[in-house]
PDB file of C-alpha atoms in Angstrom:
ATOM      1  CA  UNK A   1      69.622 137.393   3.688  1.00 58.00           C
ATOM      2  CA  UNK A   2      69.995 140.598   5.877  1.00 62.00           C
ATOM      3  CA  UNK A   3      66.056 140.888   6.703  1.00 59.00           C
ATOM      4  CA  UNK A   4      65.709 137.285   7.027  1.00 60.00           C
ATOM      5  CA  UNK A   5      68.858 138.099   9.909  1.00 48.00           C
ATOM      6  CA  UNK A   6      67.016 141.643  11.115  1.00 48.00           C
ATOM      7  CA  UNK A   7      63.489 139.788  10.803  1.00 57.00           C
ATOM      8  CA  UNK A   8      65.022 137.282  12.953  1.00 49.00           C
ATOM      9  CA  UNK A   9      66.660 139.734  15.214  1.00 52.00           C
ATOM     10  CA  UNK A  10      62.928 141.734  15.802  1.00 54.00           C
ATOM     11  CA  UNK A  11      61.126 138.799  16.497  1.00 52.00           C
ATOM     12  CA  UNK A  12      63.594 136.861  19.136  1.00 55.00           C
ATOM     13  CA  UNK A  13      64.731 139.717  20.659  1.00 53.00           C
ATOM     14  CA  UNK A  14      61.593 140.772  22.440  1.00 57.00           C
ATOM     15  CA  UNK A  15      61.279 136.985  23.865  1.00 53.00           C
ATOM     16  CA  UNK A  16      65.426 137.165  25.125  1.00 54.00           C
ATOM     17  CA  UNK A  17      63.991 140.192  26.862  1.00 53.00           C
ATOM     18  CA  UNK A  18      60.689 139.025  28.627  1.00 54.00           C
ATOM     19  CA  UNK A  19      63.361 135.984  30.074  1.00 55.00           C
ATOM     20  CA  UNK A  20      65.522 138.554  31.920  1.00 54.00           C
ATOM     21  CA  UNK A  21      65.032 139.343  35.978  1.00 57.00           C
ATOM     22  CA  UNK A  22      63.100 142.440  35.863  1.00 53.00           C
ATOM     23  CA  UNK A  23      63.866 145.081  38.583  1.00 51.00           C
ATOM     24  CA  UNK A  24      61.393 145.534  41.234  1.00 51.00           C
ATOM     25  CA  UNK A  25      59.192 148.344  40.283  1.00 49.00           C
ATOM     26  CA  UNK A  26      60.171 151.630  42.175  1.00 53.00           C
ATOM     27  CA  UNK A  27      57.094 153.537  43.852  1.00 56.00           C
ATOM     28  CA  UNK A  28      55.258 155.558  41.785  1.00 72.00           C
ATOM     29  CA  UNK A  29      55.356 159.701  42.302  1.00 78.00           C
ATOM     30  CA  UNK A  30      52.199 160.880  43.809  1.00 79.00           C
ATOM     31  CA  UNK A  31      51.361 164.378  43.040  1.00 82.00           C
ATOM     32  CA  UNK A  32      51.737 166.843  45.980  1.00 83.00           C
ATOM     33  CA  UNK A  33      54.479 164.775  48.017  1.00 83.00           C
ATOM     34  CA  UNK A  34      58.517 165.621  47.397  1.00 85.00           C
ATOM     35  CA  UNK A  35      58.761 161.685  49.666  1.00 87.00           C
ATOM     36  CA  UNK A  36      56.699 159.996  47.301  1.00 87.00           C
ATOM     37  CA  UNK A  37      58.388 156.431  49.320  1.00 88.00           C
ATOM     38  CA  UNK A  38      57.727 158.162  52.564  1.00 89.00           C
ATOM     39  CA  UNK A  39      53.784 158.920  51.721  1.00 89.00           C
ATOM     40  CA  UNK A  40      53.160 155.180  50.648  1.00 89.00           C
ATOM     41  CA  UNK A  41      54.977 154.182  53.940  1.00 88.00           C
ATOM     42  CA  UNK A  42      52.500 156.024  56.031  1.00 87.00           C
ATOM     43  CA  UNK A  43      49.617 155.244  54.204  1.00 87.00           C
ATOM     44  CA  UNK A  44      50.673 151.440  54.322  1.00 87.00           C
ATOM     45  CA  UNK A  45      50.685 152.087  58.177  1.00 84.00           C
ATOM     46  CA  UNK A  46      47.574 153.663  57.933  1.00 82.00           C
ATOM     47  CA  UNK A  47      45.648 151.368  56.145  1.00 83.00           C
ATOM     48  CA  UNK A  48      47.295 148.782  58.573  1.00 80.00           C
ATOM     49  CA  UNK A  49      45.375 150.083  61.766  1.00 75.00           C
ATOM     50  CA  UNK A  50      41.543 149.412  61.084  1.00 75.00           C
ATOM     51  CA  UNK A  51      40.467 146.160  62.955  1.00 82.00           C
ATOM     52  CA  UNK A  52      36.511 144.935  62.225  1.00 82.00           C
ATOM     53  CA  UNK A  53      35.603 144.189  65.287  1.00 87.00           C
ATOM     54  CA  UNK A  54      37.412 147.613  66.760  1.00 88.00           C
ATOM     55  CA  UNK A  55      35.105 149.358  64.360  1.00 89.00           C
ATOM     56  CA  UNK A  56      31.897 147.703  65.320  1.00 91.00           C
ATOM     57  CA  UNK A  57      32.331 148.878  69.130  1.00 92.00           C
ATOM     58  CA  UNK A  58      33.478 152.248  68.143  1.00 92.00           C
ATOM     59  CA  UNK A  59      30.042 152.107  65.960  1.00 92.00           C
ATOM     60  CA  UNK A  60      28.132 150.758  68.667  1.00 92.00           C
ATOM     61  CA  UNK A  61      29.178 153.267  71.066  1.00 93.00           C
ATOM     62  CA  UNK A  62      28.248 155.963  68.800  1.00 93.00           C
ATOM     63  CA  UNK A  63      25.144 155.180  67.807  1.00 91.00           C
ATOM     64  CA  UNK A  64      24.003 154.078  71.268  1.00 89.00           C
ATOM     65  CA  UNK A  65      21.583 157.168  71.246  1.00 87.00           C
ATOM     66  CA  UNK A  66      20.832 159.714  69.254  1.00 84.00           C
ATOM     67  CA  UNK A  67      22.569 162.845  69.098  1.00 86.00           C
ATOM     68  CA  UNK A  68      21.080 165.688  67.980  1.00 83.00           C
ATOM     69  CA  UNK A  69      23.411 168.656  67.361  1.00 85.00           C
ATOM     70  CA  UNK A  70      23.664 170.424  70.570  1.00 85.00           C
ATOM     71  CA  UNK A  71      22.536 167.875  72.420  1.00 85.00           C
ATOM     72  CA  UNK A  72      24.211 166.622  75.531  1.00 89.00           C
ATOM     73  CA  UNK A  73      24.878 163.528  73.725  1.00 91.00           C
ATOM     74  CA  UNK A  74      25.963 165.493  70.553  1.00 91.00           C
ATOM     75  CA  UNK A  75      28.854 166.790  73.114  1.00 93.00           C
ATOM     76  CA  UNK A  76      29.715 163.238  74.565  1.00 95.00           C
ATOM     77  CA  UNK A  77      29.877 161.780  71.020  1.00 95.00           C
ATOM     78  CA  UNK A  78      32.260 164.987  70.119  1.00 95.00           C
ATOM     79  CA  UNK A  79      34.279 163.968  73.552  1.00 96.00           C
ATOM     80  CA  UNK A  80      34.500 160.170  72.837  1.00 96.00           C
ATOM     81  CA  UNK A  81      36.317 161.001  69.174  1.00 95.00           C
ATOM     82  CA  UNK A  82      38.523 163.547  70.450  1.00 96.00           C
ATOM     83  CA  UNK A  83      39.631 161.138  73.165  1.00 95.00           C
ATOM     84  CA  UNK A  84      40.319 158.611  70.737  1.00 92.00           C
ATOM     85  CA  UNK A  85      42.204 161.028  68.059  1.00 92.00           C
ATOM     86  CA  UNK A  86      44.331 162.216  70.894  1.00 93.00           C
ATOM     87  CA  UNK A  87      45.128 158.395  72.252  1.00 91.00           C
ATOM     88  CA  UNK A  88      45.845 157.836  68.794  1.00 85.00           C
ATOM     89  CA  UNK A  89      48.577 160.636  68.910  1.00 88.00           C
ATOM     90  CA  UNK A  90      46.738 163.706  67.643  1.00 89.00           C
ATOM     91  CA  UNK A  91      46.203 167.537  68.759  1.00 93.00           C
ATOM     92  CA  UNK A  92      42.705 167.391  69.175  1.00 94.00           C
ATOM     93  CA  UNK A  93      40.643 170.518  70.384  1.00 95.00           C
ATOM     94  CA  UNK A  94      36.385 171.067  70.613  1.00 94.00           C
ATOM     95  CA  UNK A  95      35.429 174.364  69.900  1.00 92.00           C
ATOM     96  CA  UNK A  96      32.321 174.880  71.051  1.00 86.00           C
ATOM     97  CA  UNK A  97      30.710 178.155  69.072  1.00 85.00           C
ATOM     98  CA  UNK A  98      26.638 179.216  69.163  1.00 85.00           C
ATOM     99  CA  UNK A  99      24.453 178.646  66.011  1.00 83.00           C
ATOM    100  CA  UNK A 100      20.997 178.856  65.439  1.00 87.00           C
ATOM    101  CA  UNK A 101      19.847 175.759  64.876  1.00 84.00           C
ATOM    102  CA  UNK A 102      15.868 174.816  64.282  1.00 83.00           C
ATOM    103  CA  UNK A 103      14.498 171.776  65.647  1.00 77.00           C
ATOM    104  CA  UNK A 104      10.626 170.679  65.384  1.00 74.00           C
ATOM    105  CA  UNK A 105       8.912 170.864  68.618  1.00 77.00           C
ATOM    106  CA  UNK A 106       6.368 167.619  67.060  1.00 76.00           C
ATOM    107  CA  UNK A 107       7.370 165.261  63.994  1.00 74.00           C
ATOM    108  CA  UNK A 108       4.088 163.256  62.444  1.00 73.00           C
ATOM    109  CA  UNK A 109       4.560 161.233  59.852  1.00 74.00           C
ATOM    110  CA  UNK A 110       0.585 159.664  57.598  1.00 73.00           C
ATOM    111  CA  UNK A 111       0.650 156.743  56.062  1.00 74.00           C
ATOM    112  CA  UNK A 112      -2.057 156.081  53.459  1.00 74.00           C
ATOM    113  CA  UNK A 113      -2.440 152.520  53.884  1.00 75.00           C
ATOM    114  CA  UNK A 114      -3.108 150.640  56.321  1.00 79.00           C
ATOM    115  CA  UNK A 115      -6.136 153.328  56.910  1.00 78.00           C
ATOM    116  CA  UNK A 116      -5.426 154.917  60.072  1.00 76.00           C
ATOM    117  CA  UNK A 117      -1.782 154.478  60.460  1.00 77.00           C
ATOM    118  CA  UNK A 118       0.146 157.540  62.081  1.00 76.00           C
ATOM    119  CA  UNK A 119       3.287 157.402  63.154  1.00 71.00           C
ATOM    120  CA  UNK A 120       5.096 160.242  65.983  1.00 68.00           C
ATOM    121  CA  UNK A 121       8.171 161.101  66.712  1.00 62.00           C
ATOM    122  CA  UNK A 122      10.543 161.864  67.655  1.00 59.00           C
ATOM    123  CA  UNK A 123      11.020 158.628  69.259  1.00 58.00           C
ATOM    124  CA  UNK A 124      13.506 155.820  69.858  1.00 57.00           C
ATOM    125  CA  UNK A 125      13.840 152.911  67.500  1.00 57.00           C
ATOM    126  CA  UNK A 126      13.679 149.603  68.961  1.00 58.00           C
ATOM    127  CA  UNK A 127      15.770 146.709  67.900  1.00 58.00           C
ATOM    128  CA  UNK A 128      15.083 143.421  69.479  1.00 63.00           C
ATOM    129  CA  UNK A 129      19.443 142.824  69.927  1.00 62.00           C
ATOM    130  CA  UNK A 130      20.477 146.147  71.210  1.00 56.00           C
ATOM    131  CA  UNK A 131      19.289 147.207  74.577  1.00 57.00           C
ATOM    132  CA  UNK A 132      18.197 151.078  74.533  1.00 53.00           C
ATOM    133  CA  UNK A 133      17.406 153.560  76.864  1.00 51.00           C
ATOM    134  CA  UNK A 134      13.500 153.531  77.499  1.00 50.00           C
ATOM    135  CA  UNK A 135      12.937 157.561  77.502  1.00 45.00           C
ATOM    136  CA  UNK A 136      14.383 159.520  74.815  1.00 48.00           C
ATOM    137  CA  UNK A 137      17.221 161.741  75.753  1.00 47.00           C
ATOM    138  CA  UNK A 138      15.508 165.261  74.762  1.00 46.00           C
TER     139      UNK A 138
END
Protein backbone atom coordinates (compact mmCIF):
# COMPACT_ATOMS: atom_id res chain seq x y z
CA UNK A 1 0.00 0.00 0.00
CA UNK A 2 2.88 2.51 0.79
CA UNK A 3 4.48 2.34 -2.91
CA UNK A 4 1.20 2.22 -4.48
CA UNK A 5 0.89 5.87 -2.14
CA UNK A 6 4.84 6.90 -2.99
CA UNK A 7 4.29 5.53 -6.70
CA UNK A 8 1.40 7.75 -6.71
CA UNK A 9 3.15 10.58 -5.04
CA UNK A 10 6.29 10.39 -7.93
CA UNK A 11 4.13 10.32 -10.70
CA UNK A 12 1.46 13.30 -9.81
CA UNK A 13 3.76 15.33 -8.26
CA UNK A 14 5.80 16.35 -11.24
CA UNK A 15 2.34 17.28 -13.14
CA UNK A 16 1.10 19.56 -9.66
CA UNK A 17 4.42 21.16 -10.45
CA UNK A 18 4.43 21.92 -14.30
CA UNK A 19 0.66 23.69 -13.25
CA UNK A 20 2.34 26.26 -10.96
CA UNK A 21 3.22 30.12 -12.24
CA UNK A 22 6.79 29.82 -12.96
CA UNK A 23 9.01 32.88 -12.14
CA UNK A 24 10.25 34.86 -14.95
CA UNK A 25 13.65 33.65 -15.78
CA UNK A 26 16.40 36.04 -14.34
CA UNK A 27 19.23 37.06 -16.96
CA UNK A 28 21.76 34.80 -17.41
CA UNK A 29 25.62 35.72 -16.12
CA UNK A 30 27.79 36.49 -19.01
CA UNK A 31 31.37 35.87 -18.43
CA UNK A 32 33.55 39.03 -18.08
CA UNK A 33 30.67 41.49 -16.81
CA UNK A 34 30.10 41.99 -12.71
CA UNK A 35 26.30 43.86 -14.38
CA UNK A 36 25.42 40.90 -16.16
CA UNK A 37 21.48 42.93 -16.33
CA UNK A 38 23.32 46.05 -17.24
CA UNK A 39 25.37 44.32 -20.34
CA UNK A 40 22.07 42.77 -21.83
CA UNK A 41 20.50 46.30 -21.40
CA UNK A 42 23.06 47.87 -23.61
CA UNK A 43 23.31 45.30 -25.98
CA UNK A 44 19.37 45.32 -26.29
CA UNK A 45 19.96 49.10 -27.11
CA UNK A 46 22.49 48.23 -29.35
CA UNK A 47 20.99 45.80 -31.36
CA UNK A 48 17.99 48.31 -31.36
CA UNK A 49 19.85 51.02 -33.54
CA UNK A 50 20.52 49.33 -37.05
CA UNK A 51 17.81 50.55 -39.58
CA UNK A 52 18.00 48.73 -43.37
CA UNK A 53 17.59 51.38 -45.26
CA UNK A 54 20.19 53.58 -42.91
CA UNK A 55 22.62 50.86 -43.79
CA UNK A 56 22.15 50.81 -47.49
CA UNK A 57 23.09 54.70 -47.75
CA UNK A 58 25.88 54.37 -45.35
CA UNK A 59 26.92 51.38 -47.92
CA UNK A 60 26.28 53.38 -50.82
CA UNK A 61 28.27 56.19 -49.70
CA UNK A 62 31.14 54.03 -49.06
CA UNK A 63 31.45 52.22 -51.86
CA UNK A 64 30.79 55.16 -54.19
CA UNK A 65 34.51 54.82 -55.37
CA UNK A 66 37.17 52.96 -54.69
CA UNK A 67 39.53 53.55 -52.06
CA UNK A 68 42.72 52.37 -52.19
CA UNK A 69 44.72 52.65 -48.94
CA UNK A 70 46.29 55.97 -49.01
CA UNK A 71 44.26 57.22 -51.35
CA UNK A 72 42.50 60.52 -51.08
CA UNK A 73 39.37 58.65 -50.99
CA UNK A 74 40.87 56.06 -48.52
CA UNK A 75 41.10 59.38 -46.17
CA UNK A 76 37.46 60.65 -46.93
CA UNK A 77 36.05 57.14 -46.30
CA UNK A 78 38.27 57.18 -42.85
CA UNK A 79 36.61 60.90 -42.28
CA UNK A 80 32.96 59.90 -43.12
CA UNK A 81 33.15 56.91 -40.21
CA UNK A 82 34.79 58.94 -37.73
CA UNK A 83 32.14 61.61 -38.24
CA UNK A 84 29.54 59.20 -37.78
CA UNK A 85 31.19 57.33 -34.57
CA UNK A 86 31.57 60.71 -33.02
CA UNK A 87 27.70 61.85 -33.90
CA UNK A 88 26.95 58.65 -32.50
CA UNK A 89 28.66 59.72 -29.15
CA UNK A 90 32.18 58.33 -29.47
CA UNK A 91 35.96 59.64 -29.02
CA UNK A 92 37.00 59.14 -32.35
CA UNK A 93 40.64 60.08 -33.53
CA UNK A 94 42.59 59.28 -37.28
CA UNK A 95 46.02 58.67 -36.88
CA UNK A 96 47.55 59.04 -39.84
CA UNK A 97 51.19 57.04 -39.71
CA UNK A 98 53.56 56.21 -43.08
CA UNK A 99 53.78 52.57 -44.39
CA UNK A 100 55.15 51.16 -47.30
CA UNK A 101 52.63 50.03 -49.20
CA UNK A 102 53.09 48.37 -52.95
CA UNK A 103 50.68 49.04 -55.55
CA UNK A 104 50.96 47.71 -59.34
CA UNK A 105 51.70 50.41 -61.71
CA UNK A 106 49.51 47.96 -64.65
CA UNK A 107 46.97 45.03 -63.68
CA UNK A 108 46.20 42.52 -66.89
CA UNK A 109 44.15 39.95 -66.41
CA UNK A 110 44.03 36.62 -69.92
CA UNK A 111 41.27 34.88 -70.39
CA UNK A 112 41.57 31.63 -72.36
CA UNK A 113 38.35 31.60 -73.98
CA UNK A 114 36.79 33.60 -75.85
CA UNK A 115 40.34 33.66 -77.88
CA UNK A 116 41.58 37.03 -77.58
CA UNK A 117 39.94 38.28 -74.52
CA UNK A 118 42.16 40.63 -72.22
CA UNK A 119 40.96 42.44 -69.70
CA UNK A 120 43.01 45.89 -67.90
CA UNK A 121 42.77 47.45 -65.03
CA UNK A 122 42.68 49.03 -62.89
CA UNK A 123 39.47 50.39 -63.94
CA UNK A 124 35.98 51.32 -62.76
CA UNK A 125 33.14 48.85 -62.76
CA UNK A 126 30.08 49.90 -64.38
CA UNK A 127 26.65 49.13 -63.13
CA UNK A 128 23.78 50.16 -65.25
CA UNK A 129 21.74 51.64 -61.61
CA UNK A 130 24.51 53.45 -59.94
CA UNK A 131 25.90 56.50 -61.58
CA UNK A 132 29.91 56.55 -61.31
CA UNK A 133 32.50 58.83 -61.85
CA UNK A 134 33.79 58.46 -65.57
CA UNK A 135 37.77 58.70 -64.77
CA UNK A 136 39.14 56.67 -62.10
CA UNK A 137 40.27 58.50 -59.06
CA UNK A 138 44.16 57.45 -59.21
Amino acid sequence: MIKRVVTLLLVLAPLALAQQPQPAPSPLAIAGFRDSAAEQKLEQKFLAVPQPKLAQEHLRILTAEPHIAGSPEDRKTAEYVAQKFREAGLDTRIDAYKVWLNLPKQILVEATAPAGLKMRGPSREHVEAIPTRTTPAW
